[in-house]
Amino acid sequence: MPRSPSSSKTPSPRPRPGSGPSRARRRAAVLVLALAATASLTVPAAATHPRPPVKQPVATGYGGAVSTVDPDASRTALEVLRQGGNAMDAAVAAGATLGVTEPYVAAIGGGGYLTYYDAKTRRVHAIDGREFAPKRMGPDAFLDPATGAPLPFDQAVTSGLGVGVPGTLAQWDLGLRRFGTRDLDDLLRPAIRIADRGFVVDQEFHDQTAANAARFRDIVPTRELFLPDGKPPAVGSVFRNPDLADTYRQVAKRGTDWFYEGRLGKEIVRTVARPPVDPSSTRNVRPGLMTRDDLDAYRALVREPTHVAYRGMDVYGMPPSSSGGATVGEALNILGNFRLDRRDPVTALHYYLEASKLAYADRARYLGDADKVNVPLAELLAPGFARERACLIKPNEAAVAPVAPGSPDGVYEPCVPPGTQTRALAFEGPQTTHLVVADRWGDVAAYTISIEQFGGSGITVPGRGFLLNNQLTDFSFQPPPPGSPPDPNLPGPRKRPRSSMAPTLVLKDGSPRLALGTPGGSTIITTVLQILINRLDLGMTLPAALTAPRATQRNTPQVFAEQAFIDAYGRELAARGHRLDPFPGPPTGVIGAATALEILRPGLVQAVAEPTRRGGGSALVVRPVE
């Protein structure tokens, strides 16, 4: 059955410019391209090695724009835009390419969230491709049955138990059915070509492989794919993934149901139930609970985005199961009660840190999968609740963290007493990636993709060229003690684990102004929030807003920050009671790796990527300003 639950109600896509080739001709072209790519593997290596890509962090121009972490992915999206595809088409094509070049953070074995502005209807939509838990998973799934204690985190990560039912392909299918103008088989072509041809290994890819080498060696197909000759690929070498190229070809030919209902789904379930561990390994890789019925039951969903007003702008984000839109929105509502002066950045940052602290307390207490638990989303984003929380902030003194959650009950007092008890911050892996795309018609996509940890579960589906996620480790591992408030993020059947992913769109007078997002686990929210404050309150250009040093306050006793932030603001913020420590990572000392774009005026777009964090990113436009 089709992955889109509403395909019968799908509006007709925007007409394509010109008369494109028929589906049969396009499929024939895919076959010819595939045969040519396969033949190229027999050509001497020196003749086929691509040159190391050049990354450009800022591009300004017309006709559409893209920013990703990877030049190949950005070029793929740009080519789709040049050929008349729209922002959804380009986002999917870029995501497929990232599955090749960034396999440890983006893969069809994972999921993600996408916010999309449809210029035709002038509406923002949120497409939820988050993985969900198997039907057999209960609240004690991550407790050791022998001891009753939570499993060690590394054992939960590298296991079938942590693998959620993947959502990426269903999300692509739904997004293209609702908003795209190209077929998935067309959009997979560039990724197939790159997987066959190979890409140049950079330092980031090498380091991510090296960080995973010990566990990768214990999983036979993962070792064979990612540790050629028993070690991480050398910087400057060419990495090829013909297995993934063939998997993409089969998806192009057979459709996404081959993944969810067909042979590939059967292989995924078998891999999760019996992880292919080297018999000589001593690693305890637990089996998972996924069944064929779980794959068949999965659906990506179109949801109503979160929305708050801030400084005359409309800020849209991802609703639960992600906590990103709600927590960014609540923090902005709190900050809206204060004047942030660009001439006094220390005070502005103090308010930013305090608002984050309060919003994270509420996130831990109330946010989870709204399909499974009661989430008071409207009240969390109510101006009255924000005023009640804002009254706890002192202009010259940081509150002692952790602070208690508020009461989003619809009855708001001028002030409530500060508390000191809250749930501990749950671990959430920072290994994700984000991309943004705008097209010539004014459509805009902000898309965050993840398999959770760098390398996900570490388990590769044999012969298929992609890793499976460990997203279920985003659940809380242990139920709260008796008498404590309920935890909305405990595991449950077909439940989506809470995420911090925050693909964000900002509109002015109904038209897109900004699109942004970042990887970073639970620091995603603070990174998006800080970039918005930098741009909207402190008057920075968008490139400066991304480059500025970062700090993250997630209702913990200390503020974790990049060293440049500590050097610039540490002494003055410490005088107000903030305890600043270097961000421990991973990666050490680096918070996030954002991509963003800004509509400078109708038709003129500036795409922005990181210049240095995680090796920098790649921003491109169709027609650059000369």
XYZ file of C-alpha atoms in Angstrom:
626
model
C 0.000 0.000 0.000
C 1.306 3.526 -0.575
C 3.253 5.129 2.241
C 1.232 8.333 1.978
C -2.004 7.972 3.965
C -3.632 10.791 2.041
C -2.476 10.187 -1.522
C -6.075 10.087 -2.780
C -6.477 13.662 -1.590
C -3.174 14.909 -2.924
C -3.527 18.136 -4.902
C -2.113 18.256 -8.392
C 1.550 19.257 -8.362
C 2.734 22.521 -9.865
C 3.044 22.015 -13.634
C 6.557 21.264 -14.735
C 8.234 23.723 -17.074
C 8.391 22.277 -20.590
C 7.440 18.747 -21.549
C 9.433 16.269 -19.507
C 10.190 12.695 -20.566
C 7.665 9.929 -19.927
C 8.003 7.656 -16.900
C 9.098 4.781 -19.165
C 11.790 6.898 -20.797
C 12.972 8.119 -17.407
C 13.209 4.551 -16.105
C 15.165 3.586 -19.219
C 17.474 6.504 -18.600
C 18.034 5.324 -15.023
C 18.968 1.852 -16.344
C 21.391 3.268 -18.916
C 22.932 5.503 -16.271
C 23.260 2.575 -13.871
C 24.960 0.401 -16.507
C 27.330 3.204 -17.395
C 28.187 3.782 -13.752
C 28.828 0.061 -13.206
C 31.066 -0.058 -16.267
C 33.049 2.890 -14.948
C 34.194 0.775 -11.991
C 36.478 -1.120 -14.388
C 38.245 2.075 -15.483
C 41.649 2.659 -13.840
C 41.197 4.523 -10.554
C 43.262 7.525 -11.575
C 40.848 8.222 -14.406
C 37.745 8.167 -12.223
C 38.795 9.828 -8.976
C 36.843 13.028 -8.471
C 38.711 16.067 -7.251
C 38.345 17.094 -3.619
C 35.272 19.333 -3.391
C 35.544 23.013 -2.583
C 33.188 24.279 0.104
C 31.680 27.753 -0.067
C 29.928 28.919 3.128
C 27.950 31.851 1.686
C 26.221 32.309 -1.676
C 23.820 35.037 -2.759
C 21.756 35.085 -5.922
C 18.579 34.279 -7.795
C 16.619 31.298 -9.092
C 16.892 29.175 -5.950
C 19.421 28.347 -3.255
C 20.638 25.462 -1.132
C 22.848 24.941 1.891
C 23.996 21.552 3.184
C 27.068 20.207 4.951
C 28.308 18.532 1.776
C 29.257 19.911 -1.672
C 27.950 16.849 -3.525
C 24.569 17.136 -1.812
C 24.410 20.870 -2.484
C 25.317 20.391 -6.138
C 22.661 17.690 -6.438
C 19.971 20.002 -5.070
C 21.158 22.856 -7.271
C 20.946 20.712 -10.399
C 17.378 19.718 -9.525
C 16.489 23.410 -9.150
C 18.146 24.273 -12.453
C 16.162 21.561 -14.216
C 12.870 22.998 -12.968
C 12.370 20.979 -9.811
C 11.015 22.660 -6.714
C 12.282 22.889 -3.141
C 10.747 19.564 -2.101
C 12.304 17.773 -5.062
C 15.691 19.299 -4.302
C 15.478 18.506 -0.581
C 14.755 14.833 -1.280
C 17.542 14.569 -3.855
C 19.994 16.220 -1.462
C 18.876 13.924 1.349
C 19.486 10.860 -0.830
C 22.957 12.129 -1.695
C 23.748 12.760 1.975
C 22.871 9.099 2.515
C 25.919 8.356 0.363
C 28.398 11.017 1.452
C 27.285 11.392 5.087
C 26.258 7.784 5.858
C 26.876 8.109 9.593
C 24.233 10.807 10.035
C 21.855 10.475 7.071
C 20.552 7.166 5.745
C 17.376 5.471 4.638
C 17.797 3.455 7.818
C 16.824 6.568 9.825
C 14.278 9.366 9.863
C 13.804 13.097 10.218
C 11.577 16.150 10.265
C 10.831 18.626 7.491
C 9.057 21.987 7.533
C 7.870 23.289 4.185
C 6.478 26.583 2.948
C 4.195 26.035 -0.039
C 4.110 29.268 -2.021
C 0.994 28.202 -3.908
C -1.130 28.106 -0.745
C 1.107 30.402 1.368
C 1.022 27.831 4.169
C 3.666 26.100 6.282
C 3.471 22.326 6.699
C 5.373 19.936 8.960
C 6.198 16.428 7.687
C 7.013 13.942 10.429
C 9.309 11.110 9.346
C 10.424 10.202 12.870
C 10.990 6.510 13.544
C 8.613 4.717 15.862
C 9.051 1.828 18.289
C 7.967 -1.733 17.548
C 4.571 -2.808 18.813
C 6.203 -5.114 21.357
C 8.192 -2.337 23.060
C 7.068 -1.377 26.556
C 8.223 1.148 29.178
C 10.764 -1.276 30.666
C 12.400 -2.148 27.318
C 15.748 -0.621 28.300
C 15.900 -2.201 31.754
C 18.201 -5.158 32.247
C 15.856 -8.048 33.104
C 18.546 -9.582 35.314
C 19.057 -6.504 37.509
C 16.167 -4.126 36.841
C 18.714 -1.373 36.199
C 18.899 0.650 32.965
C 21.096 -0.880 30.285
C 24.515 0.714 29.816
C 24.055 3.367 27.156
C 26.639 1.915 24.776
C 24.907 -1.464 24.872
C 21.557 0.132 24.056
C 23.073 2.075 21.149
C 24.886 -0.800 19.472
C 21.950 -3.165 19.435
C 18.831 -4.149 17.560
C 16.879 -2.954 20.581
C 17.629 0.700 19.811
C 16.552 0.494 16.154
C 13.309 2.308 15.375
C 11.201 1.611 12.304
C 12.850 3.878 9.694
C 10.855 6.819 8.369
C 13.039 8.449 5.716
C 11.673 6.769 2.599
C 8.069 7.163 3.755
C 8.775 10.845 4.409
C 10.235 11.319 0.930
C 7.256 9.538 -0.602
C 4.747 11.660 1.305
C 6.596 14.917 0.672
C 6.812 14.273 -3.059
C 3.174 13.193 -3.306
C 1.982 16.311 -1.533
C 4.381 18.957 -2.802
C 6.887 17.557 -5.314
C 7.023 17.766 -9.096
C 9.483 14.925 -9.742
C 9.353 11.183 -9.191
C 11.615 9.556 -6.635
C 13.321 7.469 -9.316
C 14.486 10.695 -11.014
C 15.711 12.192 -7.752
C 17.763 9.137 -6.770
C 19.883 9.287 -9.947
C 22.575 11.679 -8.657
C 22.991 9.689 -5.439
C 23.285 6.436 -7.410
C 25.968 7.995 -9.587
C 27.958 9.233 -6.586
C 27.657 5.917 -4.744
C 29.028 4.104 -7.788
C 31.693 6.667 -8.678
C 32.728 7.389 -5.126
C 33.588 10.554 -3.248
C 36.791 11.890 -1.765
C 37.230 11.078 1.922
C 37.769 14.214 3.978
C 39.033 14.567 7.539
C 35.520 14.615 8.987
C 34.542 11.312 7.356
C 37.815 9.716 8.397
C 37.457 10.916 12.002
C 33.842 9.746 12.259
C 34.889 6.325 10.981
C 37.828 6.157 13.376
C 35.588 7.071 16.319
C 33.368 4.098 15.441
C 36.096 1.673 14.404
C 35.963 -0.551 17.502
C 32.267 -1.328 17.239
C 32.251 -1.340 13.427
C 34.840 -4.169 13.526
C 32.441 -6.298 15.547
C 29.573 -6.032 13.025
C 30.595 -8.032 9.938
C 28.826 -6.106 7.103
C 29.683 -2.771 8.735
C 33.341 -3.716 8.925
C 33.371 -4.865 5.307
C 31.805 -1.619 4.093
C 33.365 1.098 6.228
C 36.730 -0.399 7.262
C 38.349 -1.487 4.003
C 41.655 -3.210 4.739
C 40.601 -3.223 8.381
C 41.031 0.495 8.992
C 39.257 3.803 8.319
C 39.556 5.082 4.750
C 42.474 7.466 4.359
C 41.905 11.166 3.825
C 42.075 11.831 0.083
C 41.097 8.294 -0.903
C 37.866 7.553 -2.772
C 35.049 5.769 -0.960
C 32.529 3.834 -3.060
C 29.319 2.152 -1.958
C 28.010 -0.046 -4.809
C 25.670 -1.842 -2.407
C 23.844 1.400 -1.637
C 23.796 2.303 -5.328
C 22.030 -0.989 -6.026
C 19.616 -0.458 -3.113
C 18.687 2.959 -4.482
C 18.193 1.437 -7.942
C 15.824 -1.123 -6.511
C 13.874 1.576 -4.642
C 13.696 3.588 -7.883
C 12.398 0.548 -9.744
C 10.113 -1.024 -7.149
C 8.991 1.943 -5.041
C 9.123 2.513 -1.304
C 6.846 -0.455 -0.585
C 9.825 -2.683 -1.389
C 11.352 -1.243 1.783
C 8.259 -1.415 3.996
C 6.448 -4.488 2.658
C 8.846 -6.301 0.356
C 12.136 -8.132 0.380
C 14.225 -5.308 1.807
C 11.850 -4.998 4.747
C 12.265 -8.694 5.439
C 16.049 -8.266 5.415
C 15.847 -5.301 7.806
C 13.721 -7.233 10.298
C 16.076 -10.206 10.124
C 19.079 -7.924 10.721
C 17.441 -6.256 13.722
C 16.381 -9.579 15.245
C 19.765 -11.223 14.634
C 22.463 -8.547 14.406
C 25.304 -9.853 12.212
C 27.986 -9.852 14.915
C 31.397 -11.392 14.355
C 31.367 -14.732 16.241
C 34.729 -13.871 17.782
C 33.430 -10.604 19.242
C 32.749 -10.269 22.966
C 30.415 -7.301 22.443
C 26.886 -7.824 23.777
C 24.715 -6.754 20.812
C 21.138 -7.324 21.914
C 18.413 -8.338 19.452
C 15.592 -5.964 18.617
C 11.819 -6.270 18.691
C 10.902 -5.120 15.176
C 8.582 -7.259 13.025
C 7.317 -7.105 9.457
C 4.004 -5.793 10.809
C 5.822 -2.815 12.339
C 7.324 -1.881 8.978
C 3.987 -2.298 7.245
C 2.257 -0.113 9.858
C 4.662 2.820 9.550
C 3.366 6.086 8.079
C 4.963 9.496 7.711
C 2.537 12.232 8.745
C 1.719 15.797 7.758
C 1.224 17.748 10.978
C 0.271 21.282 11.930
C 3.482 23.181 12.689
C 4.062 25.089 15.890
C 3.679 28.850 15.553
C 4.650 31.850 17.686
C 4.945 35.551 16.910
C 8.292 37.193 17.662
C 9.417 40.772 16.917
C 6.852 41.114 14.137
C 7.783 37.753 12.608
C 5.950 34.431 12.511
C 8.150 31.531 13.608
C 7.086 28.017 12.581
C 8.599 24.792 13.850
C 8.188 21.075 14.250
C 5.462 19.875 16.636
C 5.671 16.803 18.901
C 7.056 14.176 18.770
C 9.841 16.695 18.265
C 10.334 19.100 21.131
C 12.126 21.525 18.817
C 9.275 23.768 17.730
C 7.640 23.862 21.165
C 10.825 24.625 23.106
C 12.153 27.202 20.647
C 8.681 28.751 20.575
C 8.312 28.905 24.367
C 11.774 30.421 24.774
C 10.987 33.075 22.142
C 7.702 33.847 23.904
C 9.602 34.328 27.168
C 12.203 36.531 25.482
C 9.440 38.598 23.911
C 8.845 40.056 27.371
C 12.300 41.670 27.357
C 14.081 44.250 25.274
C 17.279 42.754 23.880
C 19.658 45.561 22.999
C 22.399 44.950 20.443
C 24.523 47.495 22.345
C 24.415 45.226 25.409
C 24.972 41.661 24.178
C 25.851 40.339 27.640
C 22.410 41.163 29.008
C 20.775 39.752 25.884
C 22.740 36.520 26.305
C 21.821 36.381 29.997
C 18.143 36.497 29.063
C 18.722 33.897 26.330
C 20.331 31.500 28.799
C 17.628 32.005 31.417
C 14.782 31.585 28.921
C 16.407 28.388 27.644
C 16.695 27.069 31.198
C 12.981 27.554 31.846
C 11.870 26.159 28.482
C 13.998 23.038 28.932
C 12.429 22.391 32.336
C 9.010 22.400 30.665
C 10.300 20.279 27.777
C 11.408 17.500 30.135
C 8.137 17.502 32.039
C 5.540 17.790 29.275
C 6.848 16.923 25.803
C 6.638 13.531 24.129
C 4.802 11.855 21.263
C 1.462 13.678 21.233
C -0.165 10.701 19.517
C 0.518 8.639 22.638
C 0.601 11.069 25.602
C -1.214 14.264 26.493
C 0.986 17.225 25.517
C -0.399 20.658 26.544
C 1.121 22.258 23.443
C -1.276 25.199 23.143
C -0.689 26.210 26.763
C 3.084 25.745 26.533
C 3.006 28.282 23.688
C 0.472 30.614 25.299
C 1.645 34.202 25.916
C 0.226 34.062 29.448
C 2.342 31.059 30.324
C 5.410 32.786 28.884
C 4.777 35.874 31.008
C 4.448 33.701 34.096
C 7.774 32.047 33.315
C 9.462 35.330 32.362
C 8.711 36.826 35.760
C 11.167 34.348 37.276
C 14.088 35.859 35.389
C 16.205 38.388 37.267
C 18.122 40.858 35.092
C 21.402 40.533 36.993
C 21.256 37.087 38.579
C 21.080 33.609 37.072
C 18.619 31.189 38.643
C 20.159 28.121 40.231
C 19.620 25.187 37.864
C 17.882 22.881 37.554
C 14.713 24.931 37.827
C 11.274 23.374 38.170
C 8.781 23.138 35.319
C 5.884 25.545 35.200
C 2.158 24.816 35.178
C 0.683 25.300 31.678
C -2.839 25.064 33.031
C -4.466 28.144 31.495
C -4.523 30.032 34.823
C -1.535 32.325 35.012
C -0.389 34.363 37.962
C 1.884 37.396 37.746
C 4.652 35.258 39.214
C 5.281 31.826 40.685
C 8.026 30.863 43.170
C 11.166 29.284 41.693
C 11.682 25.573 42.303
C 14.699 23.318 42.375
C 13.423 19.893 41.343
C 13.168 18.643 37.783
C 13.917 15.551 35.736
C 17.533 15.079 34.686
C 18.472 15.914 31.119
C 18.227 12.752 29.025
C 21.057 11.965 26.640
C 20.355 12.685 22.992
C 22.981 12.084 20.359
C 24.270 15.154 18.497
C 24.981 13.356 15.228
C 22.460 14.691 12.734
C 22.507 16.871 9.618
C 20.382 19.705 8.283
C 19.731 21.282 4.889
C 17.706 24.198 3.528
C 16.396 24.819 -0.005
C 14.477 27.644 -1.695
C 13.208 27.527 -5.278
C 12.307 30.110 -7.928
C 8.603 30.010 -7.004
C 9.146 30.869 -3.361
C 8.793 27.384 -1.854
C 11.187 26.759 1.053
C 12.237 23.533 2.786
C 14.067 23.087 6.087
C 14.978 19.433 6.577
C 16.753 17.706 9.479
C 17.860 14.086 8.952
C 19.304 11.673 11.491
C 20.202 8.114 12.412
C 20.999 9.373 15.974
C 24.642 8.614 16.906
C 27.508 8.944 14.440
C 27.043 5.557 12.794
C 23.622 4.939 14.322
C 23.311 1.455 15.774
C 26.501 0.427 13.991
C 24.479 -2.291 12.230
C 24.565 -2.375 8.425
C 21.914 -4.343 6.561
C 24.028 -7.000 4.794
C 24.579 -6.221 1.131
C 22.451 -3.060 1.234
C 25.030 -0.355 2.008
C 23.255 1.569 4.780
C 23.292 1.701 8.559
C 20.270 1.358 10.810
C 19.415 4.021 13.356
C 19.514 3.887 17.149
C 16.770 6.490 17.610
C 14.914 4.523 20.278
C 17.700 5.421 22.708
C 16.136 8.898 22.702
C 13.472 7.424 24.984
C 13.910 7.663 28.735
C 15.468 4.410 29.924
C 13.849 4.216 33.354
C 10.358 5.018 34.654
C 10.260 7.774 37.287
C 10.186 6.802 40.984
C 6.791 6.226 42.613
C 5.055 9.474 43.424
C 6.927 11.438 40.727
C 5.189 13.093 37.776
C 4.790 10.825 34.753
C 7.492 10.818 32.106
C 6.013 11.569 28.659
C 9.042 10.058 26.928
C 9.004 6.468 28.136
C 9.097 3.756 25.440
C 5.776 2.455 24.183
C 4.252 0.494 21.301
C 4.553 2.361 17.975
C 5.537 5.492 19.908
C 7.934 8.070 18.485
C 10.782 9.034 20.832
C 11.103 12.699 21.727
C 13.538 14.639 19.557
C 15.095 18.088 19.624
C 15.250 18.471 15.851
C 14.059 21.952 14.971
C 13.778 22.729 11.242
C 12.501 26.289 11.499
C 10.856 28.735 9.079
C 10.411 32.437 9.794
C 7.845 34.457 7.831
C 7.275 38.190 7.569
C 3.847 39.360 6.368
C 3.079 35.848 5.151
C 6.243 35.402 3.082
C 9.383 33.443 3.989
C 12.247 35.419 5.477
C 14.477 32.794 7.135
C 14.942 29.012 7.126
C 17.366 27.328 9.480
C 18.280 24.248 11.464
C 21.226 22.300 12.803
C 22.426 18.983 14.153
C 23.450 18.747 17.778
C 21.080 16.545 19.782
C 19.507 18.490 22.610
C 21.709 21.501 21.720
C 19.749 21.873 18.471
C 17.141 23.979 20.238
C 19.592 26.413 21.773
C 21.580 26.728 18.545
C 18.477 27.608 16.518
C 17.346 29.973 19.268
C 20.722 31.715 19.475
C 20.933 32.171 15.693
C 17.456 33.739 15.702
C 18.435 36.127 18.504
C 21.687 36.993 16.750
C 19.825 37.842 13.554
C 16.566 39.358 14.817
C 17.660 41.051 18.056
C 21.399 41.697 17.868
C 21.378 42.865 14.258
C 23.939 40.415 12.887
C 23.904 39.391 9.256
C 22.918 35.777 8.738
C 26.524 34.664 8.037
C 27.647 36.396 11.237
C 24.736 34.902 13.190
C 25.875 31.397 12.202
C 29.552 32.049 12.775
C 29.147 33.652 16.226
C 30.365 31.534 19.178
C 27.697 29.478 20.916
C 26.571 28.481 24.375
C 23.891 26.045 25.450
C 21.835 26.083 28.656
C 19.575 23.040 28.975
C 18.512 23.434 32.608
C 21.809 22.082 33.875
C 23.966 23.575 36.657
C 26.519 24.742 34.112
C 26.355 26.523 30.776
C 28.349 24.602 28.189
C 29.989 26.851 25.625
C 32.507 27.051 22.841
C 35.813 28.492 23.968
C 35.381 31.644 21.882
C 32.098 32.327 23.716
C 33.792 31.871 27.093
C 36.605 34.181 26.043
C 34.189 36.883 24.878
C 31.466 36.763 27.539
C 32.506 34.374 30.285
C 33.689 36.864 32.884
C 30.632 39.129 32.681
C 28.169 36.229 32.596
C 29.943 34.587 35.541
C 29.413 37.809 37.487
C 25.670 37.214 37.061
C 25.945 33.691 38.413
C 26.376 31.645 35.230
C 28.895 28.820 35.456
C 30.495 28.371 32.041
C 32.373 25.204 31.082
C 33.803 24.139 27.707
C 31.359 22.053 25.666
C 32.470 18.408 26.037
C 31.104 17.306 22.653
C 31.085 15.247 20.628
C 32.750 16.815 18.810
C 34.680 18.466 21.620
C 34.253 22.232 21.800
C 31.871 22.484 18.823
C 28.128 23.127 19.159
C 26.040 22.392 16.084
C 26.680 22.710 12.358
C 23.885 24.939 11.100
C 22.630 25.672 7.619
C 20.306 28.559 6.847
C 19.006 30.870 4.160
C 17.486 34.337 4.087
C 15.191 35.884 1.509
C 16.808 39.312 1.196
C 14.110 40.585 -1.168
C 11.720 38.854 -3.566
C 13.781 36.472 -5.662
C 17.119 37.284 -4.002
C 18.292 34.597 -1.599
C 21.373 34.232 0.575
C 22.346 30.658 1.497
C 24.678 30.196 4.452
C 26.631 27.242 5.858
C 29.218 26.884 8.581
C 32.662 28.090 7.529
C 34.571 25.824 9.944
C 32.409 23.796 12.374
C 32.546 20.067 11.517
C 34.593 20.848 8.449
C 32.263 23.555 7.128
C 29.350 23.352 4.713
C 28.390 24.172 1.149
C 26.077 27.022 0.059
C 25.080 27.447 -3.587
C 22.645 29.519 -5.662
C 21.336 28.988 -9.180
C 22.400 32.403 -10.498
C 24.971 34.147 -8.309
C 24.975 37.905 -7.886
C 27.812 39.287 -9.987
